[in-house]
Amino acid sequence: IFRPPLLPVLLSTTLVFDEGGSLSLILMRCIVLLFGLQTYILGKKLGASTIAATILSAAAITSPTVIDWGARYYHGVFAAMLATMVMNLLLNIDWKKCSPILMLFIGFSSGGVALARYSFSYLLGVIGFSGLMAKRIQPMIWFILAWSVAVLPFMLNDWNETGDLLASLRPQIDAPVDRALDPVKGVGWSAEHFPILGYLDIRLDLLSDGVWFLGLGGIGLLLRDKKWNELAVLSAIAIPHILIYSLLLGYGEERYMLLLVPLWCALAALYFDSVLQWASQLINPQPKSLEGSSKRNSR
């Protein structure tokens, strides 16, 4: 019950066709490829070119942490891939004329990512709050309905097994309480257990410093172009995730920060176009006076 059920359910279906487990290994590698595909789609939605999005999606799937954990039966890459897919879907929302089919798909996907990693249950509150702020009640009904269809069967199974609908969530609900009662031995973050600056040390396990700097440039471009919707969607999904796995469930391991890999690579792809243009101008400079001189020669 403690382990999120969606990935085990998918893996168990492969055993129907191959008892040796080879298909399950292929499935895990396909999930890594989908991880790169969702990174590519996010980069394109933010405004990156095809070349930049392709290069940075390759950087995402060759991240040291993705290479290390992507081949294992572990939820991190799977959950980060699904959460990135939810980001891509949310970027399509137009609250003024919201499609019921889109909201059903977003609701089912949000429920799926909660079943891939329980901490992503906060998406229910984030998206619900956004809908209420936009005063769009009917789309939110479709969203909650689809989310319930995905999650309720597993909650009912918990109730049947333990008599508690939230049995699977209890360990993560209790962890912050344990930290507050005993910050040294508790599960959550504490200065004695893991220094706050220790998170800077895991950055190279996720991505190179060059990609981190390019990602900062991508944030600058979004701010410059006043793409507030894109910034709001990325922040609403990424910031709670970072806070949960740093302050509340601060295990101090890079595998819990895998969502940052597709997010930062997409931002880096956006800024990488500017770097390519600068390099092209450096290699093949085009002075502004060239156009005027060619017009004079033609006359």
PDB file of C-alpha atoms in Angstrom:
ATOM      1  CA  ILE A   1       0.000   0.000   0.000  1.00  0.00           C
ATOM      2  CA  PHE A   2       2.906   2.386   0.693  1.00  0.00           C
ATOM      3  CA  ARG A   3       4.138   2.168  -2.917  1.00  0.00           C
ATOM      4  CA  PRO A   4       2.181   4.066  -5.599  1.00  0.00           C
ATOM      5  CA  PRO A   5       0.202   1.490  -7.621  1.00  0.00           C
ATOM      6  CA  LEU A   6       0.134   2.739 -11.215  1.00  0.00           C
ATOM      7  CA  LEU A   7       3.605   1.618 -12.329  1.00  0.00           C
ATOM      8  CA  PRO A   8       3.292  -1.845 -10.713  1.00  0.00           C
ATOM      9  CA  VAL A   9      -0.064  -2.306 -12.461  1.00  0.00           C
ATOM     10  CA  LEU A  10       1.497  -1.458 -15.842  1.00  0.00           C
ATOM     11  CA  LEU A  11       4.494  -3.691 -15.192  1.00  0.00           C
ATOM     12  CA  SER A  12       2.317  -6.605 -14.120  1.00  0.00           C
ATOM     13  CA  THR A  13       0.450  -6.513 -17.440  1.00  0.00           C
ATOM     14  CA  THR A  14       3.719  -7.316 -19.244  1.00  0.00           C
ATOM     15  CA  LEU A  15       4.021 -10.537 -17.242  1.00  0.00           C
ATOM     16  CA  VAL A  16       0.860 -11.803 -18.945  1.00  0.00           C
ATOM     17  CA  PHE A  17       2.801 -11.925 -22.218  1.00  0.00           C
ATOM     18  CA  ASP A  18       6.309 -12.594 -20.906  1.00  0.00           C
ATOM     19  CA  GLU A  19       6.839 -14.301 -17.561  1.00  0.00           C
ATOM     20  CA  GLY A  20      10.593 -13.739 -17.804  1.00  0.00           C
ATOM     21  CA  GLY A  21      10.196  -9.966 -17.449  1.00  0.00           C
ATOM     22  CA  SER A  22      11.948  -8.843 -20.652  1.00  0.00           C
ATOM     23  CA  LEU A  23       8.921  -6.813 -21.747  1.00  0.00           C
ATOM     24  CA  SER A  24       8.917  -4.991 -18.407  1.00  0.00           C
ATOM     25  CA  LEU A  25      12.497  -3.830 -19.042  1.00  0.00           C
ATOM     26  CA  ILE A  26      11.452  -2.633 -22.508  1.00  0.00           C
ATOM     27  CA  LEU A  27       8.535  -0.769 -20.906  1.00  0.00           C
ATOM     28  CA  MET A  28      10.877   1.056 -18.522  1.00  0.00           C
ATOM     29  CA  ARG A  29      13.047   2.181 -21.429  1.00  0.00           C
ATOM     30  CA  CYS A  30       9.977   3.313 -23.370  1.00  0.00           C
ATOM     31  CA  ILE A  31       9.027   5.438 -20.341  1.00  0.00           C
ATOM     32  CA  VAL A  32      12.453   7.136 -20.561  1.00  0.00           C
ATOM     33  CA  LEU A  33      11.813   7.870 -24.260  1.00  0.00           C
ATOM     34  CA  LEU A  34       8.388   9.311 -23.390  1.00  0.00           C
ATOM     35  CA  PHE A  35      10.175  11.397 -20.751  1.00  0.00           C
ATOM     36  CA  GLY A  36      12.276  12.908 -23.544  1.00  0.00           C
ATOM     37  CA  LEU A  37       9.231  13.344 -25.784  1.00  0.00           C
ATOM     38  CA  GLN A  38       7.341  15.317 -23.134  1.00  0.00           C
ATOM     39  CA  THR A  39      10.455  17.471 -22.638  1.00  0.00           C
ATOM     40  CA  TYR A  40      10.494  18.174 -26.381  1.00  0.00           C
ATOM     41  CA  ILE A  41       6.773  19.080 -26.405  1.00  0.00           C
ATOM     42  CA  LEU A  42       7.195  21.394 -23.400  1.00  0.00           C
ATOM     43  CA  GLY A  43      10.133  23.135 -25.058  1.00  0.00           C
ATOM     44  CA  LYS A  44       8.101  23.684 -28.230  1.00  0.00           C
ATOM     45  CA  LYS A  45       5.144  25.029 -26.249  1.00  0.00           C
ATOM     46  CA  LEU A  46       7.416  27.533 -24.527  1.00  0.00           C
ATOM     47  CA  GLY A  47       8.589  28.749 -27.946  1.00  0.00           C
ATOM     48  CA  ALA A  48      11.825  26.846 -28.619  1.00  0.00           C
ATOM     49  CA  SER A  49      12.789  25.804 -32.144  1.00  0.00           C
ATOM     50  CA  THR A  50      12.733  22.174 -33.290  1.00  0.00           C
ATOM     51  CA  ILE A  51      16.540  21.909 -33.225  1.00  0.00           C
ATOM     52  CA  ALA A  52      16.890  23.371 -29.713  1.00  0.00           C
ATOM     53  CA  ALA A  53      14.006  21.290 -28.322  1.00  0.00           C
ATOM     54  CA  THR A  54      15.475  18.116 -29.830  1.00  0.00           C
ATOM     55  CA  ILE A  55      18.970  18.758 -28.443  1.00  0.00           C
ATOM     56  CA  LEU A  56      17.710  19.540 -24.937  1.00  0.00           C
ATOM     57  CA  SER A  57      15.277  16.605 -24.887  1.00  0.00           C
ATOM     58  CA  ALA A  58      18.312  14.416 -25.650  1.00  0.00           C
ATOM     59  CA  ALA A  59      20.066  16.116 -22.727  1.00  0.00           C
ATOM     60  CA  ALA A  60      17.086  15.223 -20.526  1.00  0.00           C
ATOM     61  CA  ILE A  61      17.155  11.493 -21.243  1.00  0.00           C
ATOM     62  CA  THR A  62      20.958  11.394 -20.878  1.00  0.00           C
ATOM     63  CA  SER A  63      20.907  13.095 -17.486  1.00  0.00           C
ATOM     64  CA  PRO A  64      23.053  11.037 -15.064  1.00  0.00           C
ATOM     65  CA  THR A  65      20.104  10.550 -12.714  1.00  0.00           C
ATOM     66  CA  VAL A  66      17.754   9.517 -15.543  1.00  0.00           C
ATOM     67  CA  ILE A  67      20.330   7.041 -16.861  1.00  0.00           C
ATOM     68  CA  ASP A  68      20.841   5.663 -13.361  1.00  0.00           C
ATOM     69  CA  TRP A  69      17.203   5.339 -12.331  1.00  0.00           C
ATOM     70  CA  GLY A  70      15.411   5.088 -15.672  1.00  0.00           C
ATOM     71  CA  ALA A  71      16.366   1.443 -16.138  1.00  0.00           C
ATOM     72  CA  ARG A  72      15.172   0.463 -12.642  1.00  0.00           C
ATOM     73  CA  TYR A  73      11.672  -0.356 -11.482  1.00  0.00           C
ATOM     74  CA  TYR A  74      11.321   3.037  -9.838  1.00  0.00           C
ATOM     75  CA  HIS A  75       8.561   5.642  -9.914  1.00  0.00           C
ATOM     76  CA  GLY A  76      10.665   8.808 -10.313  1.00  0.00           C
ATOM     77  CA  VAL A  77      11.114   9.010 -14.098  1.00  0.00           C
ATOM     78  CA  PHE A  78       7.569   7.710 -14.677  1.00  0.00           C
ATOM     79  CA  ALA A  79       6.020  10.290 -12.339  1.00  0.00           C
ATOM     80  CA  ALA A  80       8.122  13.147 -13.767  1.00  0.00           C
ATOM     81  CA  MET A  81       7.075  12.170 -17.298  1.00  0.00           C
ATOM     82  CA  LEU A  82       3.375  12.201 -16.362  1.00  0.00           C
ATOM     83  CA  ALA A  83       3.709  15.502 -14.468  1.00  0.00           C
ATOM     84  CA  THR A  84       5.374  17.068 -17.527  1.00  0.00           C
ATOM     85  CA  MET A  85       2.484  15.796 -19.647  1.00  0.00           C
ATOM     86  CA  VAL A  86       0.059  17.521 -17.272  1.00  0.00           C
ATOM     87  CA  MET A  87       2.095  20.736 -17.693  1.00  0.00           C
ATOM     88  CA  ASN A  88       1.748  20.450 -21.474  1.00  0.00           C
ATOM     89  CA  LEU A  89      -1.998  19.899 -21.190  1.00  0.00           C
ATOM     90  CA  LEU A  90      -2.468  22.836 -18.820  1.00  0.00           C
ATOM     91  CA  LEU A  91      -0.702  25.139 -21.282  1.00  0.00           C
ATOM     92  CA  ASN A  92      -3.586  24.428 -23.695  1.00  0.00           C
ATOM     93  CA  ILE A  93      -6.300  25.630 -21.313  1.00  0.00           C
ATOM     94  CA  ASP A  94      -8.302  28.665 -22.295  1.00  0.00           C
ATOM     95  CA  TRP A  95     -10.667  29.273 -19.381  1.00  0.00           C
ATOM     96  CA  LYS A  96     -12.932  31.489 -21.538  1.00  0.00           C
ATOM     97  CA  LYS A  97     -13.843  28.586 -23.823  1.00  0.00           C
ATOM     98  CA  CYS A  98     -12.669  25.429 -22.110  1.00  0.00           C
ATOM     99  CA  SER A  99     -13.271  22.098 -23.845  1.00  0.00           C
ATOM    100  CA  PRO A 100     -14.932  19.403 -21.661  1.00  0.00           C
ATOM    101  CA  ILE A 101     -12.840  16.733 -23.428  1.00  0.00           C
ATOM    102  CA  LEU A 102      -9.633  18.582 -22.546  1.00  0.00           C
ATOM    103  CA  MET A 103     -10.698  18.894 -18.901  1.00  0.00           C
ATOM    104  CA  LEU A 104     -11.565  15.189 -18.773  1.00  0.00           C
ATOM    105  CA  PHE A 105      -8.134  14.344 -20.138  1.00  0.00           C
ATOM    106  CA  ILE A 106      -6.394  16.714 -17.706  1.00  0.00           C
ATOM    107  CA  GLY A 107      -8.366  15.278 -14.788  1.00  0.00           C
ATOM    108  CA  PHE A 108      -7.562  11.685 -15.705  1.00  0.00           C
ATOM    109  CA  SER A 109      -3.880  12.543 -16.261  1.00  0.00           C
ATOM    110  CA  SER A 110      -3.685  14.401 -12.926  1.00  0.00           C
ATOM    111  CA  GLY A 111      -5.205  11.395 -11.193  1.00  0.00           C
ATOM    112  CA  GLY A 112      -2.712   9.153 -12.968  1.00  0.00           C
ATOM    113  CA  VAL A 113       0.304  11.172 -11.845  1.00  0.00           C
ATOM    114  CA  ALA A 114      -1.037  11.088  -8.257  1.00  0.00           C
ATOM    115  CA  LEU A 115      -1.095   7.291  -8.539  1.00  0.00           C
ATOM    116  CA  ALA A 116       2.477   7.365  -9.851  1.00  0.00           C
ATOM    117  CA  ARG A 117       3.685   9.449  -6.910  1.00  0.00           C
ATOM    118  CA  TYR A 118       1.274  10.321  -4.100  1.00  0.00           C
ATOM    119  CA  SER A 119       2.787  13.754  -3.496  1.00  0.00           C
ATOM    120  CA  PHE A 120       1.422  14.917  -6.865  1.00  0.00           C
ATOM    121  CA  SER A 121      -2.073  14.826  -5.357  1.00  0.00           C
ATOM    122  CA  TYR A 122      -1.591  18.565  -4.807  1.00  0.00           C
ATOM    123  CA  LEU A 123      -2.450  19.035  -8.512  1.00  0.00           C
ATOM    124  CA  LEU A 124      -6.097  18.513  -7.574  1.00  0.00           C
ATOM    125  CA  GLY A 125      -5.968  21.619  -5.386  1.00  0.00           C
ATOM    126  CA  VAL A 126      -3.828  23.689  -7.778  1.00  0.00           C
ATOM    127  CA  ILE A 127      -6.031  23.098 -10.824  1.00  0.00           C
ATOM    128  CA  GLY A 128      -9.213  23.342  -8.766  1.00  0.00           C
ATOM    129  CA  PHE A 129      -8.133  26.699  -7.358  1.00  0.00           C
ATOM    130  CA  SER A 130      -7.314  27.966 -10.874  1.00  0.00           C
ATOM    131  CA  GLY A 131     -10.766  26.983 -12.113  1.00  0.00           C
ATOM    132  CA  LEU A 132     -12.497  28.661  -9.186  1.00  0.00           C
ATOM    133  CA  MET A 133     -10.483  31.843  -9.689  1.00  0.00           C
ATOM    134  CA  ALA A 134     -11.536  31.833 -13.342  1.00  0.00           C
ATOM    135  CA  LYS A 135     -15.162  31.235 -12.203  1.00  0.00           C
ATOM    136  CA  ARG A 136     -15.501  28.246 -14.506  1.00  0.00           C
ATOM    137  CA  ILE A 137     -17.506  25.731 -12.495  1.00  0.00           C
ATOM    138  CA  GLN A 138     -18.645  23.394 -15.275  1.00  0.00           C
ATOM    139  CA  PRO A 139     -15.107  22.607 -16.567  1.00  0.00           C
ATOM    140  CA  MET A 140     -14.048  21.898 -12.979  1.00  0.00           C
ATOM    141  CA  ILE A 141     -16.875  19.368 -12.615  1.00  0.00           C
ATOM    142  CA  TRP A 142     -15.503  17.457 -15.620  1.00  0.00           C
ATOM    143  CA  PHE A 143     -12.001  17.685 -14.182  1.00  0.00           C
ATOM    144  CA  ILE A 144     -12.987  16.367 -10.731  1.00  0.00           C
ATOM    145  CA  LEU A 145     -15.086  13.604 -12.299  1.00  0.00           C
ATOM    146  CA  ALA A 146     -12.152  12.330 -14.381  1.00  0.00           C
ATOM    147  CA  TRP A 147      -9.730  12.633 -11.440  1.00  0.00           C
ATOM    148  CA  SER A 148     -12.121  10.592  -9.285  1.00  0.00           C
ATOM    149  CA  VAL A 149     -12.496   7.892 -11.944  1.00  0.00           C
ATOM    150  CA  ALA A 150      -8.704   7.448 -11.922  1.00  0.00           C
ATOM    151  CA  VAL A 151      -8.131   7.555  -8.159  1.00  0.00           C
ATOM    152  CA  LEU A 152     -11.254   6.180  -6.419  1.00  0.00           C
ATOM    153  CA  PRO A 153     -10.764   2.484  -7.324  1.00  0.00           C
ATOM    154  CA  PHE A 154      -7.406   2.490  -5.530  1.00  0.00           C
ATOM    155  CA  MET A 155      -8.798   4.428  -2.556  1.00  0.00           C
ATOM    156  CA  LEU A 156     -11.633   1.905  -2.266  1.00  0.00           C
ATOM    157  CA  ASN A 157      -9.061  -0.880  -2.342  1.00  0.00           C
ATOM    158  CA  ASP A 158      -7.239   0.775   0.583  1.00  0.00           C
ATOM    159  CA  TRP A 159     -10.522   1.014   2.448  1.00  0.00           C
ATOM    160  CA  ASN A 160     -11.292  -2.634   1.742  1.00  0.00           C
ATOM    161  CA  GLU A 161      -7.842  -3.736   2.934  1.00  0.00           C
ATOM    162  CA  THR A 162      -7.349  -1.417   5.902  1.00  0.00           C
ATOM    163  CA  GLY A 163     -10.612   0.405   6.601  1.00  0.00           C
ATOM    164  CA  ASP A 164      -8.954   3.734   5.740  1.00  0.00           C
ATOM    165  CA  LEU A 165      -9.502   5.549   2.409  1.00  0.00           C
ATOM    166  CA  LEU A 166      -6.204   7.426   2.854  1.00  0.00           C
ATOM    167  CA  ALA A 167      -4.094   4.485   4.007  1.00  0.00           C
ATOM    168  CA  SER A 168      -1.594   4.932   1.168  1.00  0.00           C
ATOM    169  CA  LEU A 169      -1.148   8.619   1.972  1.00  0.00           C
ATOM    170  CA  ARG A 170      -0.664   8.183   5.717  1.00  0.00           C
ATOM    171  CA  PRO A 171       3.146   7.737   5.660  1.00  0.00           C
ATOM    172  CA  GLN A 172       3.621  10.979   3.711  1.00  0.00           C
ATOM    173  CA  ILE A 173       1.048  12.806   5.826  1.00  0.00           C
ATOM    174  CA  ASP A 174       2.754  11.658   9.029  1.00  0.00           C
ATOM    175  CA  ALA A 175       6.302  12.443   7.862  1.00  0.00           C
ATOM    176  CA  PRO A 176       6.067  16.260   8.281  1.00  0.00           C
ATOM    177  CA  VAL A 177       4.536  15.710  11.713  1.00  0.00           C
ATOM    178  CA  ASP A 178       7.426  13.419  12.658  1.00  0.00           C
ATOM    179  CA  ARG A 179       9.885  16.060  11.488  1.00  0.00           C
ATOM    180  CA  ALA A 180       8.205  18.726  13.602  1.00  0.00           C
ATOM    181  CA  LEU A 181       8.303  16.486  16.693  1.00  0.00           C
ATOM    182  CA  ASP A 182      11.875  15.314  16.126  1.00  0.00           C
ATOM    183  CA  PRO A 183      13.712  17.383  13.482  1.00  0.00           C
ATOM    184  CA  VAL A 184      16.921  15.365  13.797  1.00  0.00           C
ATOM    185  CA  LYS A 185      15.574  11.831  13.456  1.00  0.00           C
ATOM    186  CA  GLY A 186      12.374  12.734  11.622  1.00  0.00           C
ATOM    187  CA  VAL A 187      11.869  11.961   7.943  1.00  0.00           C
ATOM    188  CA  GLY A 188      11.563  15.562   6.792  1.00  0.00           C
ATOM    189  CA  TRP A 189      14.325  18.089   6.252  1.00  0.00           C
ATOM    190  CA  SER A 190      16.456  19.395   9.077  1.00  0.00           C
ATOM    191  CA  ALA A 191      19.779  21.238   9.120  1.00  0.00           C
ATOM    192  CA  GLU A 192      21.332  18.402  11.121  1.00  0.00           C
ATOM    193  CA  HIS A 193      20.008  15.713   8.779  1.00  0.00           C
ATOM    194  CA  PHE A 194      20.792  17.426   5.463  1.00  0.00           C
ATOM    195  CA  PRO A 195      22.230  20.959   5.015  1.00  0.00           C
ATOM    196  CA  ILE A 196      20.087  23.295   2.919  1.00  0.00           C
ATOM    197  CA  LEU A 197      23.106  24.043   0.700  1.00  0.00           C
ATOM    198  CA  GLY A 198      23.400  20.317   0.089  1.00  0.00           C
ATOM    199  CA  TYR A 199      20.820  20.665  -2.665  1.00  0.00           C
ATOM    200  CA  LEU A 200      23.348  22.658  -4.658  1.00  0.00           C
ATOM    201  CA  ASP A 201      25.610  19.603  -4.663  1.00  0.00           C
ATOM    202  CA  ILE A 202      23.044  17.408  -6.428  1.00  0.00           C
ATOM    203  CA  ARG A 203      22.611  19.753  -9.384  1.00  0.00           C
ATOM    204  CA  LEU A 204      25.342  18.107 -11.448  1.00  0.00           C
ATOM    205  CA  ASP A 205      23.685  14.724 -10.915  1.00  0.00           C
ATOM    206  CA  LEU A 206      20.634  16.147 -12.657  1.00  0.00           C
ATOM    207  CA  LEU A 207      22.098  18.401 -15.372  1.00  0.00           C
ATOM    208  CA  SER A 208      25.323  20.156 -16.321  1.00  0.00           C
ATOM    209  CA  ASP A 209      25.990  23.720 -15.205  1.00  0.00           C
ATOM    210  CA  GLY A 210      25.626  24.866 -18.816  1.00  0.00           C
ATOM    211  CA  VAL A 211      22.019  23.648 -18.944  1.00  0.00           C
ATOM    212  CA  TRP A 212      21.267  25.313 -15.598  1.00  0.00           C
ATOM    213  CA  PHE A 213      22.548  28.664 -16.925  1.00  0.00           C
ATOM    214  CA  LEU A 214      20.586  28.256 -20.171  1.00  0.00           C
ATOM    215  CA  GLY A 215      17.462  27.538 -18.121  1.00  0.00           C
ATOM    216  CA  LEU A 216      17.911  30.769 -16.185  1.00  0.00           C
ATOM    217  CA  GLY A 217      18.102  32.555 -19.529  1.00  0.00           C
ATOM    218  CA  GLY A 218      14.856  30.863 -20.560  1.00  0.00           C
ATOM    219  CA  ILE A 219      13.119  32.219 -17.462  1.00  0.00           C
ATOM    220  CA  GLY A 220      14.444  35.659 -18.364  1.00  0.00           C
ATOM    221  CA  LEU A 221      12.957  35.370 -21.866  1.00  0.00           C
ATOM    222  CA  LEU A 222       9.554  34.373 -20.474  1.00  0.00           C
ATOM    223  CA  LEU A 223       9.655  37.395 -18.158  1.00  0.00           C
ATOM    224  CA  ARG A 224      10.770  39.687 -20.991  1.00  0.00           C
ATOM    225  CA  ASP A 225       7.982  38.502 -23.285  1.00  0.00           C
ATOM    226  CA  LYS A 226       5.434  38.661 -20.426  1.00  0.00           C
ATOM    227  CA  LYS A 227       4.340  35.057 -20.831  1.00  0.00           C
ATOM    228  CA  TRP A 228       2.580  35.033 -17.491  1.00  0.00           C
ATOM    229  CA  ASN A 229       0.395  32.017 -18.257  1.00  0.00           C
ATOM    230  CA  GLU A 230       3.421  29.819 -19.007  1.00  0.00           C
ATOM    231  CA  LEU A 231       5.217  31.040 -15.892  1.00  0.00           C
ATOM    232  CA  ALA A 232       2.127  30.419 -13.761  1.00  0.00           C
ATOM    233  CA  VAL A 233       1.671  26.836 -15.019  1.00  0.00           C
ATOM    234  CA  LEU A 234       5.334  25.924 -14.544  1.00  0.00           C
ATOM    235  CA  SER A 235       5.467  27.508 -11.085  1.00  0.00           C
ATOM    236  CA  ALA A 236       2.199  25.918  -9.917  1.00  0.00           C
ATOM    237  CA  ILE A 237       3.544  22.422 -10.607  1.00  0.00           C
ATOM    238  CA  ALA A 238       7.274  22.788  -9.920  1.00  0.00           C
ATOM    239  CA  ILE A 239       7.368  24.954  -6.772  1.00  0.00           C
ATOM    240  CA  PRO A 240       5.076  22.769  -4.584  1.00  0.00           C
ATOM    241  CA  HIS A 241       6.995  19.685  -5.723  1.00  0.00           C
ATOM    242  CA  ILE A 242      10.337  21.249  -4.757  1.00  0.00           C
ATOM    243  CA  LEU A 243       9.003  22.387  -1.372  1.00  0.00           C
ATOM    244  CA  ILE A 244       7.532  18.965  -0.596  1.00  0.00           C
ATOM    245  CA  TYR A 245      10.791  17.138  -1.302  1.00  0.00           C
ATOM    246  CA  SER A 246      13.043  19.709   0.313  1.00  0.00           C
ATOM    247  CA  LEU A 247      11.225  20.955   3.432  1.00  0.00           C
ATOM    248  CA  LEU A 248       8.555  18.324   4.168  1.00  0.00           C
ATOM    249  CA  LEU A 249      10.081  15.121   2.809  1.00  0.00           C
ATOM    250  CA  GLY A 250      13.686  16.220   2.548  1.00  0.00           C
ATOM    251  CA  TYR A 251      15.457  12.985   1.769  1.00  0.00           C
ATOM    252  CA  GLY A 252      18.339  14.866   0.131  1.00  0.00           C
ATOM    253  CA  GLU A 253      18.506  12.634  -2.966  1.00  0.00           C
ATOM    254  CA  GLU A 254      18.541  13.804  -6.562  1.00  0.00           C
ATOM    255  CA  ARG A 255      16.035  11.148  -7.675  1.00  0.00           C
ATOM    256  CA  TYR A 256      13.280  13.051  -5.873  1.00  0.00           C
ATOM    257  CA  MET A 257      13.996  16.144  -7.983  1.00  0.00           C
ATOM    258  CA  LEU A 258      13.626  14.491 -11.400  1.00  0.00           C
ATOM    259  CA  LEU A 259      10.774  16.825 -12.366  1.00  0.00           C
ATOM    260  CA  LEU A 260      13.365  19.605 -12.657  1.00  0.00           C
ATOM    261  CA  VAL A 261      15.076  17.790 -15.558  1.00  0.00           C
ATOM    262  CA  PRO A 262      12.337  18.165 -18.233  1.00  0.00           C
ATOM    263  CA  LEU A 263      11.287  21.554 -16.883  1.00  0.00           C
ATOM    264  CA  TRP A 264      14.791  23.027 -16.935  1.00  0.00           C
ATOM    265  CA  CYS A 265      15.702  21.437 -20.274  1.00  0.00           C
ATOM    266  CA  ALA A 266      12.603  23.003 -21.848  1.00  0.00           C
ATOM    267  CA  LEU A 267      13.571  26.415 -20.458  1.00  0.00           C
ATOM    268  CA  ALA A 268      17.144  25.869 -21.650  1.00  0.00           C
ATOM    269  CA  ALA A 269      15.873  25.022 -25.152  1.00  0.00           C
ATOM    270  CA  LEU A 270      14.053  28.351 -25.253  1.00  0.00           C
ATOM    271  CA  TYR A 271      17.258  30.286 -24.546  1.00  0.00           C
ATOM    272  CA  PHE A 272      19.434  28.002 -26.661  1.00  0.00           C
ATOM    273  CA  ASP A 273      17.907  29.566 -29.792  1.00  0.00           C
ATOM    274  CA  SER A 274      19.384  32.920 -28.742  1.00  0.00           C
ATOM    275  CA  VAL A 275      22.777  31.261 -28.283  1.00  0.00           C
ATOM    276  CA  LEU A 276      22.533  29.715 -31.762  1.00  0.00           C
ATOM    277  CA  GLN A 277      21.664  33.090 -33.286  1.00  0.00           C
ATOM    278  CA  TRP A 278      24.601  34.721 -31.485  1.00  0.00           C
ATOM    279  CA  ALA A 279      26.967  31.973 -32.677  1.00  0.00           C
ATOM    280  CA  SER A 280      25.672  32.283 -36.245  1.00  0.00           C
ATOM    281  CA  GLN A 281      26.254  36.030 -36.176  1.00  0.00           C
ATOM    282  CA  LEU A 282      29.734  35.456 -34.753  1.00  0.00           C
ATOM    283  CA  ILE A 283      30.682  32.958 -37.481  1.00  0.00           C
ATOM    284  CA  ASN A 284      29.005  34.744 -40.365  1.00  0.00           C
ATOM    285  CA  PRO A 285      28.610  38.416 -39.382  1.00  0.00           C
ATOM    286  CA  GLN A 286      26.092  40.528 -41.284  1.00  0.00           C
ATOM    287  CA  PRO A 287      26.890  44.232 -40.758  1.00  0.00           C
ATOM    288  CA  LYS A 288      23.962  46.620 -40.884  1.00  0.00           C
ATOM    289  CA  SER A 289      25.682  48.772 -43.545  1.00  0.00           C
ATOM    290  CA  LEU A 290      25.767  45.819 -45.962  1.00  0.00           C
ATOM    291  CA  GLU A 291      22.138  46.230 -47.001  1.00  0.00           C
ATOM    292  CA  GLY A 292      22.543  49.962 -47.682  1.00  0.00           C
ATOM    293  CA  SER A 293      25.702  49.494 -49.764  1.00  0.00           C
ATOM    294  CA  SER A 294      24.059  46.800 -51.892  1.00  0.00           C
ATOM    295  CA  LYS A 295      21.184  49.168 -52.667  1.00  0.00           C
ATOM    296  CA  ARG A 296      23.639  51.885 -53.746  1.00  0.00           C
ATOM    297  CA  ASN A 297      25.489  49.474 -56.005  1.00  0.00           C
ATOM    298  CA  SER A 298      22.264  48.400 -57.638  1.00  0.00           C
ATOM    299  CA  ARG A 299      21.413  52.002 -58.397  1.00  0.00           C
TER     300      ARG A 299
END
